[in-house]
Amino acid sequence: MIDDLSKAILNSQSIAILTGAGISVNAGIPDFRGEQGIYTTGKYSEHVFDIDYFVEDPKRFYDFAREMYPIFESAQPTKAHKFIKELEKYAEVYVITQNIDLLHKKAGTKNVIYLHGCVKDSFCMNCGKQFSFDEMKTLIFKESVPHCDKCGGLIKPDIVFFGEPVKDFDKAAKWVSDADVFFSLGTSLEVYPANMLVDFAKGARVIVNKQLTRMDDEFDFVFHEDLDEFASKLESILKGGKE
Ligand code: CNA
């Protein structure tokens, strides 16, 4: 199966890739629903990314942020992130990520849509003043809930909370429908509307995820395995090596 996939990639001009939290787990960033996920272990409430829950009591989100920001800062791209960058040698590569971390950026991937925003910037919900990742990293350890130094408004990271519209969905859907090969990598495909992107794929559909997803039947190639191991195998086949 992986040989046929390799041929499809070598014959493709454009590859669209939807990534989810699973691609960053080997970098030390926990996912939501995986074996050690934030929801699975129950360490934080499932509402930690709900906009109403945030506005009601932002400290609960910032407790989570105090644990995660140092990890976001030190985490390095995984084999799978680097492989996606390598794929640019074979075709135009378009990545649509649900992740809020900076790992596709650190890997140097050219075309990325952050469907759910990312932690790079934050802004004051009152006056709109922007705060960089470095400023926030300091602020969240100075104040239990960071407020704007200009107007006193509540600061919110530029990430899409549940209950808010996602970013650039139409552009993402076009990238997917124009692609010869569509990958879904390290996502449970439980989150709407990101999971709707699968329906736009007209080319070969490939899913790689450790656990089963309820959309597996919609894919031509299904791999239930670790993404870094999968990336190493596919990379060596693409380079003409043996599995
Ligand atoms: P999810 O629902 O937690 O699913 C992740 C999937 O990845 C699970 O089905 C796992 O089985 C699978 N998985 C975990 N590790 C690996 C691995 N090494 N190889 C292959 N598969 C693996 O997360 P989704 O991305 O589907 O859900 C979307 C949410 C998660 C978005 O709103 C994100 O913002 C949010 N999220 C992002 C991050 C991040 O930025 N890294 C971390 C945690 C949550």
mmCIF file of C-alpha atoms and ligand atoms in Angstrom:
data_model
loop_
_atom_site.group_PDB
_atom_site.id
_atom_site.type_symbol
_atom_site.label_atom_id
_atom_site.label_comp_id
_atom_site.label_asym_id
_atom_site.label_seq_id
_atom_site.Cartn_x
_atom_site.Cartn_y
_atom_site.Cartn_z
ATOM 1 C CA MET A 1 0.000 0.000 0.000
ATOM 2 C CA ILE A 2 2.792 2.420 0.893
ATOM 3 C CA ASP A 3 4.443 1.801 -2.527
ATOM 4 C CA ASP A 4 1.227 2.826 -4.305
ATOM 5 C CA LEU A 5 1.082 5.928 -2.136
ATOM 6 C CA SER A 6 4.674 6.745 -3.017
ATOM 7 C CA LYS A 7 3.785 6.518 -6.739
ATOM 8 C CA ALA A 8 0.777 8.806 -6.201
ATOM 9 C CA ILE A 9 3.070 11.378 -4.555
ATOM 10 C CA LEU A 10 5.678 11.160 -7.326
ATOM 11 C CA ASN A 11 2.924 11.733 -9.909
ATOM 12 C CA SER A 12 1.342 14.633 -8.025
ATOM 13 C CA GLN A 13 1.697 18.340 -8.563
ATOM 14 C CA SER A 14 -0.078 19.466 -5.437
ATOM 15 C CA ILE A 15 -0.422 17.893 -1.980
ATOM 16 C CA ALA A 16 -2.756 19.179 0.741
ATOM 17 C CA ILE A 17 -2.173 18.085 4.337
ATOM 18 C CA LEU A 18 -4.503 18.515 7.312
ATOM 19 C CA THR A 19 -2.621 18.118 10.580
ATOM 20 C CA GLY A 20 -3.841 17.715 14.129
ATOM 21 C CA ALA A 21 -2.428 17.541 17.623
ATOM 22 C CA GLY A 22 -1.090 13.981 17.105
ATOM 23 C CA ILE A 23 1.747 15.252 14.916
ATOM 24 C CA SER A 24 3.173 17.229 17.853
ATOM 25 C CA VAL A 25 2.852 14.549 20.557
ATOM 26 C CA ASN A 26 6.374 13.198 19.938
ATOM 27 C CA ALA A 27 7.632 16.769 20.435
ATOM 28 C CA GLY A 28 6.217 16.704 23.981
ATOM 29 C CA ILE A 29 2.981 18.613 23.349
ATOM 30 C CA PRO A 30 0.014 16.542 24.544
ATOM 31 C CA ASP A 31 -3.012 16.090 22.246
ATOM 32 C CA PHE A 32 -6.679 16.059 23.383
ATOM 33 C CA ARG A 33 -7.983 12.561 22.684
ATOM 34 C CA GLY A 34 -4.844 10.404 22.263
ATOM 35 C CA GLU A 35 -3.553 7.903 24.848
ATOM 36 C CA GLN A 36 -2.039 10.631 27.093
ATOM 37 C CA GLY A 37 -4.280 13.446 25.823
ATOM 38 C CA ILE A 38 -5.501 16.367 27.903
ATOM 39 C CA TYR A 39 -9.112 15.107 27.716
ATOM 40 C CA THR A 40 -8.124 11.441 28.131
ATOM 41 C CA THR A 41 -6.186 12.057 31.358
ATOM 42 C CA GLY A 42 -8.736 14.608 32.623
ATOM 43 C CA LYS A 43 -5.965 16.963 33.721
ATOM 44 C CA TYR A 44 -7.812 20.008 32.396
ATOM 45 C CA SER A 45 -11.499 20.572 31.782
ATOM 46 C CA GLU A 46 -12.809 19.790 28.302
ATOM 47 C CA HIS A 47 -14.052 23.383 28.373
ATOM 48 C CA VAL A 48 -10.604 24.943 28.651
ATOM 49 C CA PHE A 49 -10.845 26.079 24.998
ATOM 50 C CA ASP A 50 -14.515 27.200 25.117
ATOM 51 C CA ILE A 51 -14.877 30.918 24.562
ATOM 52 C CA ASP A 52 -17.699 31.280 27.150
ATOM 53 C CA TYR A 53 -15.640 29.412 29.765
ATOM 54 C CA PHE A 54 -12.641 31.682 28.993
ATOM 55 C CA VAL A 55 -14.595 34.937 29.296
ATOM 56 C CA GLU A 56 -16.341 33.757 32.487
ATOM 57 C CA ASP A 57 -13.055 32.970 34.294
ATOM 58 C CA PRO A 58 -9.884 33.384 32.185
ATOM 59 C CA LYS A 59 -7.629 32.139 35.017
ATOM 60 C CA ARG A 60 -8.611 28.546 34.230
ATOM 61 C CA PHE A 61 -7.248 28.915 30.686
ATOM 62 C CA TYR A 62 -4.150 30.770 31.897
ATOM 63 C CA ASP A 63 -3.333 27.986 34.407
ATOM 64 C CA PHE A 64 -3.189 25.703 31.372
ATOM 65 C CA ALA A 65 -1.162 28.321 29.434
ATOM 66 C CA ARG A 66 1.415 28.581 32.261
ATOM 67 C CA GLU A 67 2.105 24.878 31.830
ATOM 68 C CA MET A 68 1.997 24.904 28.020
ATOM 69 C CA TYR A 69 3.813 28.101 26.924
ATOM 70 C CA PRO A 70 7.281 26.916 28.069
ATOM 71 C CA ILE A 71 6.620 23.630 26.218
ATOM 72 C CA PHE A 72 5.470 25.482 23.082
ATOM 73 C CA GLU A 73 8.675 27.517 23.276
ATOM 74 C CA SER A 74 11.116 24.631 23.657
ATOM 75 C CA ALA A 75 9.376 22.020 21.454
ATOM 76 C CA GLN A 76 11.138 21.179 18.210
ATOM 77 C CA PRO A 77 9.600 19.825 14.966
ATOM 78 C CA THR A 78 9.141 16.054 14.811
ATOM 79 C CA LYS A 79 10.276 13.753 12.016
ATOM 80 C CA ALA A 80 6.777 14.100 10.540
ATOM 81 C CA HIS A 81 6.933 17.934 10.529
ATOM 82 C CA LYS A 82 10.340 17.749 8.813
ATOM 83 C CA PHE A 83 9.056 15.186 6.288
ATOM 84 C CA ILE A 84 6.236 17.554 5.319
ATOM 85 C CA LYS A 85 8.865 20.200 4.587
ATOM 86 C CA GLU A 86 10.819 17.596 2.541
ATOM 87 C CA LEU A 87 7.711 16.863 0.452
ATOM 88 C CA GLU A 88 8.124 20.340 -1.058
ATOM 89 C CA LYS A 89 10.867 18.727 -3.210
ATOM 90 C CA TYR A 90 8.228 16.596 -4.924
ATOM 91 C CA ALA A 91 5.178 18.883 -5.261
ATOM 92 C CA GLU A 92 3.554 22.094 -4.062
ATOM 93 C CA VAL A 93 2.623 21.396 -0.457
ATOM 94 C CA TYR A 94 -0.262 23.115 1.337
ATOM 95 C CA VAL A 95 -0.638 22.527 5.071
ATOM 96 C CA ILE A 96 -3.802 23.261 6.984
ATOM 97 C CA THR A 97 -3.189 22.781 10.671
ATOM 98 C CA GLN A 98 -5.589 22.655 13.581
ATOM 99 C CA ASN A 99 -2.587 23.055 15.856
ATOM 100 C CA ILE A 100 -1.822 26.223 17.744
ATOM 101 C CA ASP A 101 1.859 25.378 18.245
ATOM 102 C CA LEU A 102 4.689 26.772 16.132
ATOM 103 C CA LEU A 103 6.152 23.518 14.813
ATOM 104 C CA HIS A 104 5.237 23.795 11.100
ATOM 105 C CA LYS A 105 6.713 27.284 11.210
ATOM 106 C CA LYS A 106 9.878 26.033 12.944
ATOM 107 C CA ALA A 107 10.153 23.246 10.319
ATOM 108 C CA GLY A 108 10.092 25.921 7.589
ATOM 109 C CA THR A 109 6.932 24.805 5.749
ATOM 110 C CA LYS A 110 6.077 27.415 3.126
ATOM 111 C CA ASN A 111 2.278 27.350 2.852
ATOM 112 C CA VAL A 112 0.426 27.007 6.164
ATOM 113 C CA ILE A 113 -3.092 27.937 7.239
ATOM 114 C CA TYR A 114 -3.560 28.049 11.003
ATOM 115 C CA LEU A 115 -7.242 27.143 10.992
ATOM 116 C CA HIS A 116 -7.446 27.549 14.778
ATOM 117 C CA GLY A 117 -4.949 30.412 15.001
ATOM 118 C CA CYS A 118 -1.692 30.008 16.887
ATOM 119 C CA VAL A 119 0.113 31.192 19.992
ATOM 120 C CA LYS A 120 2.467 33.507 18.077
ATOM 121 C CA ASP A 121 0.389 36.605 18.887
ATOM 122 C CA SER A 122 -2.155 37.711 21.474
ATOM 123 C CA PHE A 123 -4.329 40.779 21.580
ATOM 124 C CA CYS A 124 -6.295 42.952 23.974
ATOM 125 C CA MET A 125 -10.006 42.133 23.659
ATOM 126 C CA ASN A 126 -10.815 45.797 24.377
ATOM 127 C CA CYS A 127 -8.390 47.988 22.370
ATOM 128 C CA GLY A 128 -6.794 45.380 20.087
ATOM 129 C CA LYS A 129 -3.195 46.031 21.179
ATOM 130 C CA GLN A 130 -0.984 43.124 20.089
ATOM 131 C CA PHE A 131 1.367 41.166 22.332
ATOM 132 C CA SER A 132 4.112 38.836 21.056
ATOM 133 C CA PHE A 133 4.664 35.272 22.264
ATOM 134 C CA ASP A 134 7.714 36.471 24.253
ATOM 135 C CA GLU A 135 5.725 39.259 25.937
ATOM 136 C CA MET A 136 2.954 36.827 26.865
ATOM 137 C CA LYS A 137 5.423 34.277 28.180
ATOM 138 C CA THR A 138 6.548 36.872 30.710
ATOM 139 C CA LEU A 139 3.118 38.397 31.403
ATOM 140 C CA ILE A 140 1.370 35.121 32.299
ATOM 141 C CA PHE A 141 3.909 34.514 35.064
ATOM 142 C CA LYS A 142 3.534 38.077 36.413
ATOM 143 C CA GLU A 143 -0.281 38.158 36.545
ATOM 144 C CA SER A 144 -2.661 35.241 37.044
ATOM 145 C CA VAL A 145 -4.760 36.780 34.241
ATOM 146 C CA PRO A 146 -2.826 39.123 31.913
ATOM 147 C CA HIS A 147 -4.333 42.541 31.201
ATOM 148 C CA CYS A 148 -3.446 45.220 28.643
ATOM 149 C CA ASP A 149 -0.978 47.855 29.891
ATOM 150 C CA LYS A 150 -2.694 50.446 27.655
ATOM 151 C CA CYS A 151 -6.371 50.083 28.614
ATOM 152 C CA GLY A 152 -6.634 47.318 31.240
ATOM 153 C CA GLY A 153 -8.612 45.023 28.888
ATOM 154 C CA LEU A 154 -8.373 41.239 28.997
ATOM 155 C CA ILE A 155 -5.661 39.741 26.753
ATOM 156 C CA LYS A 156 -6.541 36.700 24.661
ATOM 157 C CA PRO A 157 -4.155 34.611 22.537
ATOM 158 C CA ASP A 158 -4.943 34.694 18.807
ATOM 159 C CA ILE A 159 -6.264 31.148 18.905
ATOM 160 C CA VAL A 160 -9.739 30.086 17.859
ATOM 161 C CA PHE A 161 -11.713 28.919 20.861
ATOM 162 C CA PHE A 162 -14.679 26.569 20.468
ATOM 163 C CA GLY A 163 -17.594 28.868 19.706
ATOM 164 C CA GLU A 164 -15.529 31.170 17.452
ATOM 165 C CA PRO A 165 -15.269 31.021 13.641
ATOM 166 C CA VAL A 166 -12.185 29.292 12.216
ATOM 167 C CA LYS A 167 -9.722 31.178 9.998
ATOM 168 C CA ASP A 168 -9.428 30.892 6.174
ATOM 169 C CA PHE A 169 -11.783 27.906 5.777
ATOM 170 C CA ASP A 170 -12.664 28.707 2.124
ATOM 171 C CA LYS A 171 -9.003 29.002 1.179
ATOM 172 C CA ALA A 172 -8.269 25.699 2.978
ATOM 173 C CA ALA A 173 -11.165 23.979 1.154
ATOM 174 C CA LYS A 174 -9.770 25.172 -2.200
ATOM 175 C CA TRP A 175 -6.277 23.913 -1.346
ATOM 176 C CA VAL A 176 -7.807 20.515 -0.534
ATOM 177 C CA SER A 177 -10.029 20.296 -3.610
ATOM 178 C CA ASP A 178 -7.171 21.335 -5.955
ATOM 179 C CA ALA A 179 -4.736 18.750 -4.542
ATOM 180 C CA ASP A 180 -3.815 15.449 -6.226
ATOM 181 C CA VAL A 181 -3.139 13.873 -2.825
ATOM 182 C CA PHE A 182 -4.795 14.748 0.494
ATOM 183 C CA PHE A 183 -3.319 13.671 3.829
ATOM 184 C CA SER A 184 -4.996 13.728 7.238
ATOM 185 C CA LEU A 185 -2.236 13.365 9.840
ATOM 186 C CA GLY A 186 -2.549 12.955 13.604
ATOM 187 C CA THR A 187 -6.111 14.139 13.953
ATOM 188 C CA SER A 188 -9.123 12.313 15.378
ATOM 189 C CA LEU A 189 -11.294 14.278 12.879
ATOM 190 C CA GLU A 190 -13.728 14.946 15.713
ATOM 191 C CA VAL A 191 -13.581 18.744 15.446
ATOM 192 C CA TYR A 192 -15.927 20.639 13.131
ATOM 193 C CA PRO A 193 -15.469 22.258 10.619
ATOM 194 C CA ALA A 194 -11.866 21.023 10.121
ATOM 195 C CA ASN A 195 -13.199 17.475 9.612
ATOM 196 C CA MET A 196 -15.434 18.739 6.751
ATOM 197 C CA LEU A 197 -12.293 19.382 4.686
ATOM 198 C CA VAL A 198 -12.088 15.632 3.969
ATOM 199 C CA ASP A 199 -15.218 15.953 1.816
ATOM 200 C CA PHE A 200 -13.492 18.481 -0.459
ATOM 201 C CA ALA A 201 -10.667 16.086 -1.397
ATOM 202 C CA LYS A 202 -10.906 14.901 -5.013
ATOM 203 C CA GLY A 203 -7.495 13.222 -5.250
ATOM 204 C CA ALA A 204 -6.111 10.213 -3.362
ATOM 205 C CA ARG A 205 -7.056 10.375 0.327
ATOM 206 C CA VAL A 206 -4.572 9.213 2.959
ATOM 207 C CA ILE A 207 -5.061 9.050 6.718
ATOM 208 C CA VAL A 208 -2.318 8.339 9.260
ATOM 209 C CA ASN A 209 -3.432 8.229 12.887
ATOM 210 C CA LYS A 210 -2.596 5.937 15.796
ATOM 211 C CA GLN A 211 -6.223 5.380 16.723
ATOM 212 C CA LEU A 212 -9.220 4.594 14.498
ATOM 213 C CA THR A 213 -11.313 7.571 13.475
ATOM 214 C CA ARG A 214 -14.970 7.554 12.538
ATOM 215 C CA MET A 215 -14.010 8.843 9.049
ATOM 216 C CA ASP A 216 -11.483 6.105 8.136
ATOM 217 C CA ASP A 217 -13.919 4.657 5.547
ATOM 218 C CA GLU A 218 -13.674 7.846 3.515
ATOM 219 C CA PHE A 219 -9.951 7.300 2.797
ATOM 220 C CA ASP A 220 -8.155 5.295 0.082
ATOM 221 C CA PHE A 221 -5.032 4.687 2.201
ATOM 222 C CA VAL A 222 -5.405 4.071 5.945
ATOM 223 C CA PHE A 223 -2.396 3.705 8.291
ATOM 224 C CA HIS A 224 -2.843 3.229 12.027
ATOM 225 C CA GLU A 225 0.660 3.869 13.219
ATOM 226 C CA ASP A 226 3.062 6.369 14.714
ATOM 227 C CA LEU A 227 3.471 9.323 12.371
ATOM 228 C CA ASP A 228 7.245 9.601 12.731
ATOM 229 C CA GLU A 229 7.689 5.921 11.874
ATOM 230 C CA PHE A 230 5.339 6.326 8.911
ATOM 231 C CA ALA A 231 7.220 9.435 7.731
ATOM 232 C CA SER A 232 10.590 7.629 7.916
ATOM 233 C CA LYS A 233 9.254 4.692 5.885
ATOM 234 C CA LEU A 234 7.624 6.829 3.209
ATOM 235 C CA GLU A 235 10.663 9.070 2.977
ATOM 236 C CA SER A 236 12.992 6.149 2.327
ATOM 237 C CA ILE A 237 10.658 4.722 -0.335
ATOM 238 C CA LEU A 238 10.415 8.104 -2.027
ATOM 239 C CA LYS A 239 14.189 8.340 -2.055
ATOM 240 C CA GLY A 240 14.314 4.977 -3.831
ATOM 241 C CA GLY A 241 15.204 2.936 -0.764
ATOM 242 C CA LYS A 242 13.473 -0.221 0.398
ATOM 243 C CA GLU A 243 10.875 -0.413 3.171
HETATM 244 P P1 CNA B 1 -7.175 14.980 19.030
HETATM 245 O O1 CNA B 1 -8.643 14.871 19.006
HETATM 246 O O2 CNA B 1 -6.487 14.967 20.350
HETATM 247 O O3 CNA B 1 -6.596 13.793 18.118
HETATM 248 C C1 CNA B 1 -5.226 13.530 18.015
HETATM 249 C C2 CNA B 1 -5.059 12.168 17.346
HETATM 250 O O4 CNA B 1 -3.675 11.975 17.105
HETATM 251 C C3 CNA B 1 -5.541 10.995 18.205
HETATM 252 O O5 CNA B 1 -6.531 10.273 17.515
HETATM 253 C C4 CNA B 1 -4.279 10.157 18.436
HETATM 254 O O6 CNA B 1 -4.521 8.771 18.318
HETATM 255 C C5 CNA B 1 -3.378 10.609 17.326
HETATM 256 N N1 CNA B 1 -1.950 10.520 17.661
HETATM 257 C C6 CNA B 1 -1.333 10.891 18.813
HETATM 258 N N2 CNA B 1 -0.016 10.705 18.724
HETATM 259 C C7 CNA B 1 0.215 10.188 17.479
HETATM 260 C C8 CNA B 1 1.383 9.772 16.801
HETATM 261 N N3 CNA B 1 2.606 9.854 17.357
HETATM 262 N N4 CNA B 1 1.259 9.271 15.543
HETATM 263 C C9 CNA B 1 0.032 9.177 14.964
HETATM 264 N N5 CNA B 1 -1.112 9.568 15.559
HETATM 265 C C10 CNA B 1 -1.022 10.064 16.809
HETATM 266 O O7 CNA B 1 -6.659 16.305 18.285
HETATM 267 P P2 CNA B 1 -7.206 16.966 16.932
HETATM 268 O O8 CNA B 1 -6.076 17.724 16.387
HETATM 269 O O9 CNA B 1 -7.904 16.001 16.083
HETATM 270 O O10 CNA B 1 -8.305 17.966 17.509
HETATM 271 C C11 CNA B 1 -8.294 19.270 17.142
HETATM 272 C C12 CNA B 1 -8.019 20.216 18.309
HETATM 273 C C13 CNA B 1 -6.830 19.819 19.159
HETATM 274 C C14 CNA B 1 -7.629 21.551 17.775
HETATM 275 O O11 CNA B 1 -8.557 22.498 18.168
HETATM 276 C C15 CNA B 1 -6.234 21.885 18.329
HETATM 277 O O12 CNA B 1 -6.081 23.259 18.578
HETATM 278 C C16 CNA B 1 -6.178 21.118 19.587
HETATM 279 N N6 CNA B 1 -4.830 20.851 20.141
HETATM 280 C C17 CNA B 1 -3.705 21.329 19.552
HETATM 281 C C18 CNA B 1 -2.458 21.061 20.099
HETATM 282 C C19 CNA B 1 -1.222 21.594 19.428
HETATM 283 O O13 CNA B 1 -1.231 22.725 18.953
HETATM 284 N N7 CNA B 1 -0.163 20.812 19.342
HETATM 285 C C20 CNA B 1 -2.365 20.276 21.263
HETATM 286 C C21 CNA B 1 -3.564 19.816 21.859
HETATM 287 C C22 CNA B 1 -4.774 20.109 21.284
#
